[in-house]
CSV table of C-alpha atoms and ligand atoms in Angstrom, one decimal:
chain,number,residue,atom,x,y,z
A,1,MET,CA,-15.9,26.1,-13.4
A,2,THR,CA,-17.5,23.0,-14.9
A,3,ASP,CA,-19.9,20.8,-13.0
A,4,LYS,CA,-17.4,18.1,-12.7
A,5,GLN,CA,-13.8,19.0,-12.7
A,6,THR,CA,-11.4,16.1,-13.3
A,7,ASP,CA,-8.8,15.5,-10.5
A,8,LEU,CA,-5.4,15.6,-12.1
A,9,VAL,CA,-4.0,13.2,-9.4
A,10,GLY,CA,-4.0,9.7,-10.7
A,11,LEU,CA,-3.7,10.5,-14.4
A,12,THR,CA,-0.4,9.6,-16.1
A,13,GLN,CA,1.6,12.4,-17.7
A,14,ASP,CA,0.4,11.3,-21.1
A,15,GLU,CA,-3.2,11.2,-20.0
A,16,ILE,CA,-2.9,14.8,-18.7
A,17,PHE,CA,-1.5,15.8,-22.1
A,18,GLN,CA,-4.3,14.0,-24.0
A,19,SER,CA,-6.9,15.4,-21.8
A,20,LEU,CA,-5.7,19.0,-22.1
A,21,LEU,CA,-5.6,18.5,-25.8
A,22,SER,CA,-9.1,17.2,-26.1
A,23,ASN,CA,-10.3,20.1,-24.1
A,24,ASN,CA,-8.6,22.4,-26.6
A,25,LEU,CA,-6.4,24.0,-23.9
A,26,ILE,CA,-3.1,23.2,-25.6
A,27,THR,CA,-1.8,22.2,-29.0
A,28,GLU,CA,0.0,19.0,-30.1
A,29,LYS,CA,3.3,20.8,-29.7
A,30,GLU,CA,2.7,21.7,-26.0
A,31,LYS,CA,3.4,18.3,-24.4
A,32,PHE,CA,5.6,20.2,-22.0
A,33,ARG,CA,2.5,21.7,-20.3
A,34,ALA,CA,1.6,18.2,-19.0
A,35,LYS,CA,5.2,18.0,-17.7
A,36,GLN,CA,4.9,21.3,-15.9
A,37,ILE,CA,1.6,20.3,-14.2
A,38,TRP,CA,3.1,17.0,-13.2
A,39,HIS,CA,6.1,18.7,-11.7
A,40,TRP,CA,3.9,21.0,-9.6
A,41,ILE,CA,1.7,18.2,-8.4
A,42,TYR,CA,4.3,15.6,-7.6
A,43,HIS,CA,7.5,17.5,-7.0
A,44,HIS,CA,6.1,20.6,-5.2
A,45,GLY,CA,2.9,19.1,-3.8
A,46,GLU,CA,0.9,22.0,-5.2
A,47,THR,CA,-2.9,21.7,-4.8
A,48,SER,CA,-4.0,24.9,-6.6
A,49,VAL,CA,-3.8,25.2,-10.4
A,50,HIS,CA,-3.7,28.9,-9.9
A,51,LYS,CA,-0.3,28.7,-8.1
A,52,MET,CA,1.4,26.7,-10.9
A,53,THR,CA,3.3,29.8,-11.9
A,54,THR,CA,5.4,28.4,-14.7
A,55,ILE,CA,2.1,28.4,-16.7
A,56,SER,CA,0.6,31.7,-17.9
A,57,ASN,CA,-2.1,33.2,-15.8
A,58,GLU,CA,-4.6,33.0,-18.6
A,59,LEU,CA,-4.0,29.3,-19.3
A,60,ARG,CA,-4.1,28.5,-15.5
A,61,LYS,CA,-7.5,30.1,-15.4
A,62,GLU,CA,-8.7,28.0,-18.3
A,63,ILE,CA,-7.1,24.8,-16.9
A,64,SER,CA,-8.8,25.3,-13.5
A,65,LYS,CA,-12.2,25.3,-15.1
A,66,PHE,CA,-11.7,21.7,-16.1
A,67,TYR,CA,-9.3,20.3,-13.5
A,68,LYS,CA,-8.6,20.2,-9.8
A,69,VAL,CA,-6.0,18.8,-7.4
A,70,GLU,CA,-7.8,17.8,-4.3
A,71,ARG,CA,-6.9,16.1,-1.1
A,72,PRO,CA,-9.3,13.9,0.9
A,73,LEU,CA,-10.3,15.1,4.3
A,74,ILE,CA,-8.7,14.0,7.5
A,75,LYS,CA,-11.4,12.9,9.9
A,76,GLU,CA,-9.0,12.0,12.7
A,77,HIS,CA,-5.3,12.2,13.3
A,78,GLN,CA,-3.7,10.1,16.1
A,79,LEU,CA,-0.1,10.3,17.2
A,80,SER,CA,1.3,7.3,19.1
A,81,LYS,CA,3.8,7.7,22.0
A,82,ASP,CA,6.3,6.0,19.7
A,83,GLY,CA,5.9,8.6,16.9
A,84,THR,CA,3.7,6.5,14.7
A,85,ARG,CA,0.9,8.5,13.1
A,86,LYS,CA,-2.5,7.3,11.9
A,87,TRP,CA,-4.8,9.3,9.7
A,88,LEU,CA,-8.5,8.4,9.3
A,89,ILE,CA,-9.3,9.7,5.9
A,90,LYS,CA,-12.7,10.5,4.6
A,91,LEU,CA,-13.2,9.9,0.9
A,92,GLU,CA,-15.5,11.9,-1.4
A,93,ASP,CA,-18.3,9.3,-1.0
A,94,GLY,CA,-18.0,9.3,2.8
A,95,ASN,CA,-16.1,6.0,3.1
A,96,LEU,CA,-13.3,5.9,5.5
A,97,ILE,CA,-9.8,4.5,5.2
A,98,GLU,CA,-6.6,4.5,7.3
A,99,THR,CA,-3.1,5.4,6.5
A,100,VAL,CA,-0.2,4.9,8.9
A,101,PHE,CA,3.3,6.6,9.0
A,102,ILE,CA,6.0,4.7,10.9
A,103,PRO,CA,9.1,6.7,11.5
A,104,GLU,CA,12.4,4.9,12.2
A,105,GLU,CA,15.9,6.0,12.5
A,106,SER,CA,17.0,5.2,9.0
A,107,ARG,CA,13.7,5.5,7.2
A,108,GLY,CA,10.1,6.5,7.3
A,109,THR,CA,7.5,4.1,6.0
A,110,LEU,CA,4.0,4.9,4.9
A,111,CYS,CA,1.5,2.1,5.1
A,112,VAL,CA,-1.1,2.6,2.4
A,113,SER,CA,-4.6,1.2,2.0
A,114,SER,CA,-5.8,-0.2,-1.3
A,115,GLN,CA,-9.5,-1.0,-0.5
A,116,VAL,CA,-12.2,0.1,1.9
A,117,GLY,CA,-12.4,-3.1,4.0
A,118,CYS,CA,-11.3,-6.5,2.7
A,119,THR,CA,-12.9,-9.6,1.4
A,120,LEU,CA,-10.4,-12.1,2.6
A,121,ASN,CA,-11.2,-12.5,6.3
A,122,CYS,CA,-7.8,-13.6,7.6
A,123,LYS,CA,-8.7,-14.8,11.0
A,124,PHE,CA,-6.0,-12.8,12.9
A,125,CYS,CA,-6.7,-9.5,11.2
A,126,PHE,CA,-9.0,-6.8,12.5
A,127,THR,CA,-9.4,-5.2,9.0
A,128,GLY,CA,-10.7,-8.6,7.8
A,129,THR,CA,-13.7,-8.3,10.1
A,130,GLN,CA,-14.7,-5.2,8.2
A,131,LYS,CA,-16.6,-6.2,5.1
A,132,LEU,CA,-15.4,-5.0,1.7
A,133,VAL,CA,-17.0,-1.8,0.4
A,134,ARG,CA,-15.0,-1.1,-2.7
A,135,ASN,CA,-11.6,-0.7,-4.4
A,136,LEU,CA,-9.8,2.6,-4.0
A,137,SER,CA,-9.2,4.6,-7.2
A,138,THR,CA,-5.6,5.5,-8.3
A,139,GLN,CA,-6.3,9.0,-7.1
A,140,GLU,CA,-7.4,7.8,-3.6
A,141,ILE,CA,-4.3,5.6,-3.3
A,142,LEU,CA,-1.9,8.3,-4.3
A,143,SER,CA,-3.6,10.9,-2.2
A,144,GLN,CA,-2.7,9.0,0.9
A,145,LEU,CA,0.9,9.7,0.1
A,146,LEU,CA,0.4,13.3,-0.9
A,147,LEU,CA,-1.7,14.0,2.1
A,148,ALA,CA,0.9,12.4,4.4
A,149,ARG,CA,3.6,14.5,2.8
A,150,ASP,CA,1.5,17.6,3.5
A,151,GLN,CA,1.0,16.6,7.1
A,152,LEU,CA,4.7,15.9,7.6
A,153,SER,CA,5.9,18.9,5.6
A,154,ASP,CA,7.8,16.4,3.5
A,155,TRP,CA,8.0,18.3,0.2
A,156,PRO,CA,11.4,19.2,-1.4
A,157,ASN,CA,11.7,22.5,0.5
A,158,SER,CA,11.9,20.5,3.8
A,159,ASN,CA,15.4,19.5,4.9
A,160,GLN,CA,15.0,15.8,5.0
A,161,ARG,CA,12.9,13.1,3.2
A,162,LYS,CA,10.6,11.8,5.9
A,163,ILE,CA,8.7,9.2,3.8
A,164,SER,CA,11.3,7.0,2.2
A,165,ASN,CA,9.3,3.8,1.8
A,166,ILE,CA,5.9,2.7,0.9
A,167,VAL,CA,4.2,-0.5,1.9
A,168,PHE,CA,0.9,-1.6,0.4
A,169,MET,CA,0.0,-3.2,3.7
A,170,GLY,CA,-2.9,-1.1,4.9
A,171,MET,CA,-6.6,-2.0,4.5
A,172,GLY,CA,-7.3,-4.5,1.7
A,173,GLU,CA,-5.7,-7.0,-0.6
A,174,PRO,CA,-3.8,-4.8,-3.2
A,175,LEU,CA,-3.7,-7.5,-5.8
A,176,TYR,CA,-7.5,-7.5,-5.8
A,177,ASN,CA,-7.3,-3.9,-7.0
A,178,TYR,CA,-4.5,-4.6,-9.4
A,179,ASP,CA,-4.8,-1.9,-12.0
A,180,ASN,CA,-5.3,1.0,-9.6
A,181,VAL,CA,-2.5,-0.1,-7.3
A,182,LYS,CA,-0.2,-0.7,-10.2
A,183,ARG,CA,-0.9,2.8,-11.7
A,184,ALA,CA,-0.3,4.4,-8.3
A,185,ALA,CA,3.0,2.5,-7.7
A,186,LEU,CA,4.3,3.5,-11.2
A,187,ILE,CA,3.3,7.2,-10.5
A,188,MET,CA,5.0,7.0,-7.1
A,189,GLY,CA,8.1,5.7,-8.8
A,190,ASP,CA,8.2,8.3,-11.5
A,191,LYS,CA,11.6,10.0,-11.6
A,192,GLU,CA,10.2,13.4,-12.5
A,193,GLY,CA,7.7,13.4,-9.6
A,194,LEU,CA,7.6,11.5,-6.4
A,195,LYS,CA,10.8,9.6,-7.1
A,196,LEU,CA,10.1,6.6,-4.9
A,197,SER,CA,11.9,3.8,-6.8
A,198,THR,CA,10.1,0.4,-6.9
A,199,LYS,CA,12.9,-0.8,-4.6
A,200,ARG,CA,11.4,1.3,-1.9
A,201,ILE,CA,7.8,0.1,-2.5
A,202,THR,CA,6.6,-3.2,-1.0
A,203,LEU,CA,3.5,-5.0,-2.2
A,204,SER,CA,2.1,-7.2,0.5
A,205,THR,CA,-0.2,-9.9,-0.5
A,206,SER,CA,-2.0,-12.8,1.1
A,207,GLY,CA,-1.2,-14.8,-1.9
A,208,ILE,CA,-3.2,-14.1,-5.0
A,209,VAL,CA,-1.0,-16.3,-7.1
A,210,PRO,CA,-1.8,-15.3,-10.7
A,211,GLN,CA,-1.3,-11.6,-10.0
A,212,ILE,CA,1.9,-12.1,-8.2
A,213,LEU,CA,3.7,-12.9,-11.4
A,214,ASP,CA,1.9,-10.2,-13.4
A,215,TRP,CA,3.0,-7.7,-10.7
A,216,GLY,CA,6.6,-9.1,-10.9
A,217,ASN,CA,6.7,-8.6,-14.6
A,218,GLU,CA,5.0,-5.2,-14.7
A,219,VAL,CA,6.2,-3.5,-11.6
A,220,ASP,CA,8.7,-5.7,-9.8
A,221,SER,CA,8.6,-4.0,-6.5
A,222,ARG,CA,9.6,-5.7,-3.3
A,223,LEU,CA,7.2,-8.5,-2.4
A,224,ALA,CA,5.9,-9.5,1.0
A,225,ILE,CA,3.8,-12.6,1.5
A,226,SER,CA,1.5,-13.0,4.4
A,227,LEU,CA,2.4,-16.6,5.0
A,228,HIS,CA,1.5,-17.3,8.7
A,229,ALA,CA,1.3,-21.1,8.3
A,230,THR,CA,3.4,-23.9,6.9
A,231,ASN,CA,0.7,-26.4,6.0
A,232,ASP,CA,-2.5,-26.1,4.0
A,233,ASN,CA,-4.8,-27.2,6.8
A,234,LEU,CA,-3.8,-24.4,9.1
A,235,ARG,CA,-3.5,-21.8,6.3
A,236,ASN,CA,-6.9,-22.7,5.0
A,237,ASP,CA,-8.2,-21.8,8.4
A,238,ILE,CA,-6.3,-18.6,9.2
A,239,VAL,CA,-5.7,-17.2,5.6
A,240,PRO,CA,-8.8,-18.6,3.8
A,241,ILE,CA,-7.6,-17.5,0.3
A,242,ASN,CA,-5.2,-20.5,0.7
A,243,LYS,CA,-8.1,-22.8,-0.3
A,244,LYS,CA,-8.0,-21.2,-3.7
A,245,TYR,CA,-4.2,-20.8,-4.0
A,246,PRO,CA,-2.6,-23.5,-1.9
A,247,LEU,CA,1.0,-23.3,-0.5
A,248,LYS,CA,2.5,-25.3,-3.3
A,249,ASP,CA,1.3,-22.7,-5.9
A,250,LEU,CA,2.2,-19.8,-3.7
A,251,ILE,CA,5.7,-21.0,-3.2
A,252,LYS,CA,6.1,-21.6,-6.9
A,253,ALA,CA,5.0,-18.0,-7.6
A,254,CYS,CA,7.7,-16.8,-5.1
A,255,GLN,CA,10.3,-18.9,-6.8
A,256,ASP,CA,9.4,-17.4,-10.1
A,257,TYR,CA,9.1,-13.8,-9.0
A,258,PRO,CA,11.7,-11.8,-11.0
A,259,ARG,CA,13.4,-10.1,-8.1
A,260,ALA,CA,13.8,-13.5,-6.3
A,261,LYS,CA,15.3,-14.9,-9.5
A,262,ASN,CA,17.8,-12.1,-9.3
A,263,SER,CA,18.7,-13.1,-5.7
A,264,LYS,CA,16.7,-10.3,-4.1
A,265,ARG,CA,14.9,-11.2,-1.0
A,266,ILE,CA,11.2,-11.8,-0.6
A,267,THR,CA,9.8,-11.1,2.8
A,268,PHE,CA,7.5,-13.7,4.4
A,269,GLU,CA,5.3,-12.3,7.1
A,270,TYR,CA,4.6,-14.7,10.0
A,271,VAL,CA,2.2,-13.6,12.8
A,272,MET,CA,3.0,-15.4,16.0
A,273,LEU,CA,-0.1,-17.0,17.4
A,274,LYS,CA,0.2,-18.8,20.7
A,275,GLY,CA,-0.3,-22.5,20.4
A,276,VAL,CA,-1.4,-22.2,16.8
A,277,ASN,CA,1.6,-21.8,14.5
A,278,ASP,CA,4.5,-21.1,16.8
A,279,SER,CA,5.9,-24.6,17.6
A,280,ILE,CA,9.5,-25.7,17.0
A,281,ALA,CA,8.1,-28.1,14.4
A,282,ASP,CA,6.4,-25.2,12.6
A,283,ALA,CA,9.7,-23.3,12.5
A,284,LYS,CA,11.4,-26.3,11.0
A,285,LYS,CA,8.6,-26.7,8.4
A,286,LEU,CA,8.9,-23.1,7.5
A,287,VAL,CA,12.6,-23.4,6.7
A,288,LYS,CA,11.9,-26.4,4.6
A,289,LEU,CA,9.0,-24.7,2.8
A,290,ILE,CA,10.9,-21.7,1.6
A,291,ALA,CA,14.2,-23.6,0.9
A,292,GLY,CA,16.0,-22.0,-2.1
A,293,ILE,CA,14.1,-18.7,-2.1
A,294,PRO,CA,16.2,-15.7,-1.1
A,295,ALA,CA,14.1,-14.6,1.9
A,296,LYS,CA,13.7,-12.8,5.1
A,297,ILE,CA,11.1,-13.8,7.6
A,298,ASN,CA,9.4,-11.1,9.6
A,299,LEU,CA,8.0,-12.5,12.9
A,300,ILE,CA,5.1,-10.4,14.0
A,301,PRO,CA,3.9,-10.5,17.6
A,302,PHE,CA,0.2,-10.8,17.3
A,303,ASN,CA,-1.6,-7.5,18.0
A,304,PRO,CA,-4.8,-8.2,19.9
A,305,TRP,CA,-8.0,-6.4,19.0
A,306,PRO,CA,-11.5,-6.5,20.6
A,307,GLU,CA,-12.8,-10.1,20.6
A,308,SER,CA,-9.8,-11.5,18.6
A,309,PRO,CA,-9.7,-15.3,18.9
A,310,TYR,CA,-5.9,-15.5,19.4
A,311,GLU,CA,-3.2,-14.6,21.9
A,312,CYS,CA,0.3,-13.6,21.1
A,313,SER,CA,3.0,-16.3,21.5
A,314,ASN,CA,5.3,-15.9,24.5
A,315,PRO,CA,8.5,-14.0,24.0
A,316,ASP,CA,10.5,-17.2,24.8
A,317,GLN,CA,8.7,-19.1,22.2
A,318,ILE,CA,9.2,-16.4,19.6
A,319,LYS,CA,12.9,-16.4,20.4
A,320,LYS,CA,13.2,-20.2,20.0
A,321,PHE,CA,11.2,-20.0,16.7
A,322,SER,CA,13.4,-17.1,15.5
A,323,ASP,CA,16.6,-19.0,16.4
A,324,ILE,CA,15.7,-22.0,14.3
A,325,VAL,CA,14.9,-19.8,11.2
A,326,ASN,CA,18.0,-17.8,11.8
A,327,ASN,CA,20.3,-20.8,12.1
A,328,ALA,CA,19.0,-22.0,8.8
A,329,GLY,CA,20.5,-18.8,7.3
A,330,TYR,CA,17.4,-16.6,7.1
A,331,ALA,CA,17.2,-13.2,8.7
A,332,SER,CA,14.1,-13.5,11.0
A,333,PRO,CA,13.7,-10.2,12.9
A,334,VAL,CA,10.9,-10.0,15.4
A,335,ARG,CA,9.0,-7.0,14.2
A,336,LYS,CA,8.7,-4.2,16.8
A,337,THR,CA,5.1,-3.5,17.4
A,338,ARG,CA,4.4,0.1,16.4
A,339,GLY,CA,1.5,2.4,17.1
A,340,GLN,CA,-0.3,-0.2,19.2
A,341,ASP,CA,-1.8,2.4,21.5
A,342,ILE,CA,-3.6,4.0,18.6
A,343,MET,CA,-4.6,0.7,16.9
A,344,ALA,CA,-2.2,1.4,14.1
A,345,ALA,CA,-0.2,-1.8,14.4
A,346,CYS,CA,-0.3,-4.6,11.8
A,347,GLY,CA,-3.7,-6.1,11.3
A,348,GLN,CA,-5.4,-3.6,13.5
A,349,LEU,CA,-6.7,-1.2,10.9
A,350,LYS,CA,-10.4,-0.9,10.6
A,351,SER,CA,-12.9,1.9,9.7
A,352,SER,CA,-16.6,1.8,10.0
A,353,SER,CA,-18.1,1.1,6.6
A,354,VAL,CA,-20.8,-1.3,5.3
A,355,LYS,CA,-20.4,-4.1,2.9
A,356,VAL,CA,-21.6,-3.6,-0.7
A,357,ARG,CA,-21.8,-6.7,-3.0
A,358,LYS,CA,-18.6,-8.1,-4.2
A,359,SER,CA,-19.8,-7.7,-7.8
A,360,ILE,CA,-19.0,-4.0,-7.5
A,361,LEU,CA,-15.4,-4.9,-7.2
A,362,ARG,CA,-15.5,-6.9,-10.4
A,363,LYS,CA,-17.0,-4.0,-12.2
A,364,GLY,CA,-13.9,-2.1,-11.1
A,365,LEU,CA,-15.8,0.6,-9.2
B,1,SF4,S1,-4.4,-9.6,6.5
B,1,SF4,FE1,-4.7,-8.3,4.6
B,1,SF4,S2,-5.8,-9.6,3.2
B,1,SF4,FE2,-6.0,-10.6,5.2
B,1,SF4,S3,-8.0,-9.8,6.0
B,1,SF4,FE3,-6.4,-8.4,6.7
B,1,SF4,S4,-6.3,-6.7,5.2
B,1,SF4,FE4,-7.4,-8.5,4.2
C-alpha cells in the first residue's frame, strides 16, 4: 500500500485509464480496464478493489496499492416521520455536510450539498448563517449519492430504483463550485454508470448569472432559480447576491438558458415570507417578471429555524398568491414541507463548521 492512495471516485473514465497507465499497471491497449473499474464503482457500487472480480487477482492486488474507493463516514442518520432521511456526513478533514433523501410516490429525490457552509447569506436560510468553509471535491459530491445508495440498498440488485432524481439544493451555492459540481453531474449522468440523465438533475442557484449560461451550454440540466422577490430592493435584502447580479440580468440569463429556449420549464423557487414578499401585488409582479419564460413556480412555505427573522405566510395568503400565478398560466404548486421534524426541510440545513477565508475558495481547494 502506498502512503496516499488515490480515490477512484471523482475521476473520469479517461482519467482512470491515464492514471493506471502512468503507474505502469496496464498498457495502452487495455482501456477496457478503466471501463471495468468504472462499472464496478458506479453500476455495482463496489467499494473494494479486491472484489472487482472481472479483473485478475494479481492486477487487483497491484491496483489496490495505488487506489481506493472510500465512502465518507456517517456521523448521524435521522429519519423523519414522513420518510425523509437526513445524513450528517463527516468528510476526511473532519468537516460536516448534510444530504437529504425525500421519498415520494413517483420518485425519490436526493438533495446534495456542494459546499461546506455558504457565502451568500440569504436572509431566510439557515445554511446561510453557517460561514463558508470550503468547496466540496468531485469525490465528496459524488460520494453523497453513492453513500445514499448504500444506505437505501439502491444498487441494481435491488428491485426498484429509489433515488431517481438529484437536486443540487443542499448546503452551498453550486455555481460557486462550478468545476467540481459539473464533473459530478456529468459522472452521475454517465450511461455506463449511475445513469441519471441530466433531465433528472436539477441545479438550484441563487442567481450567479455568468455561470448559468456556461452550465446551460456544458451540462444543460434542469434549472431552478431561488427568486424569492420581484424587485431589486427586496431581493438585495433577502438574496444579497442580487446586488451583483440584479433581476434584469438574472431574467435575461433564464431567457437564454438552452432548455428554456427549447420550451422546457425553469423552476422559480419562491419562499413565502409573511408580510415581506407575499402580497397580491407581489404575485402580479412575479407573473410580469417571468413573462415569456416557460416556467413553474414552487411556492415554499417558510421553514422556521432558531432565531429566524421571518414567519411563514398564512395558508390563505399562499392560496391567493398561488391562484394569481396559476391563473396566469403557470403551475404554482405549494411545496409540501418535508423532513421538518429533523431540520431537513428547505433552507434548514446547517452543520457546525468554522469559516476559513474566502480566498481558499478561489484557489479551488
Ligand atoms: S439559500 Fe442557498 S445560496 Fe442562499 S444562503 Fe442558503 S445555501 Fe446559500
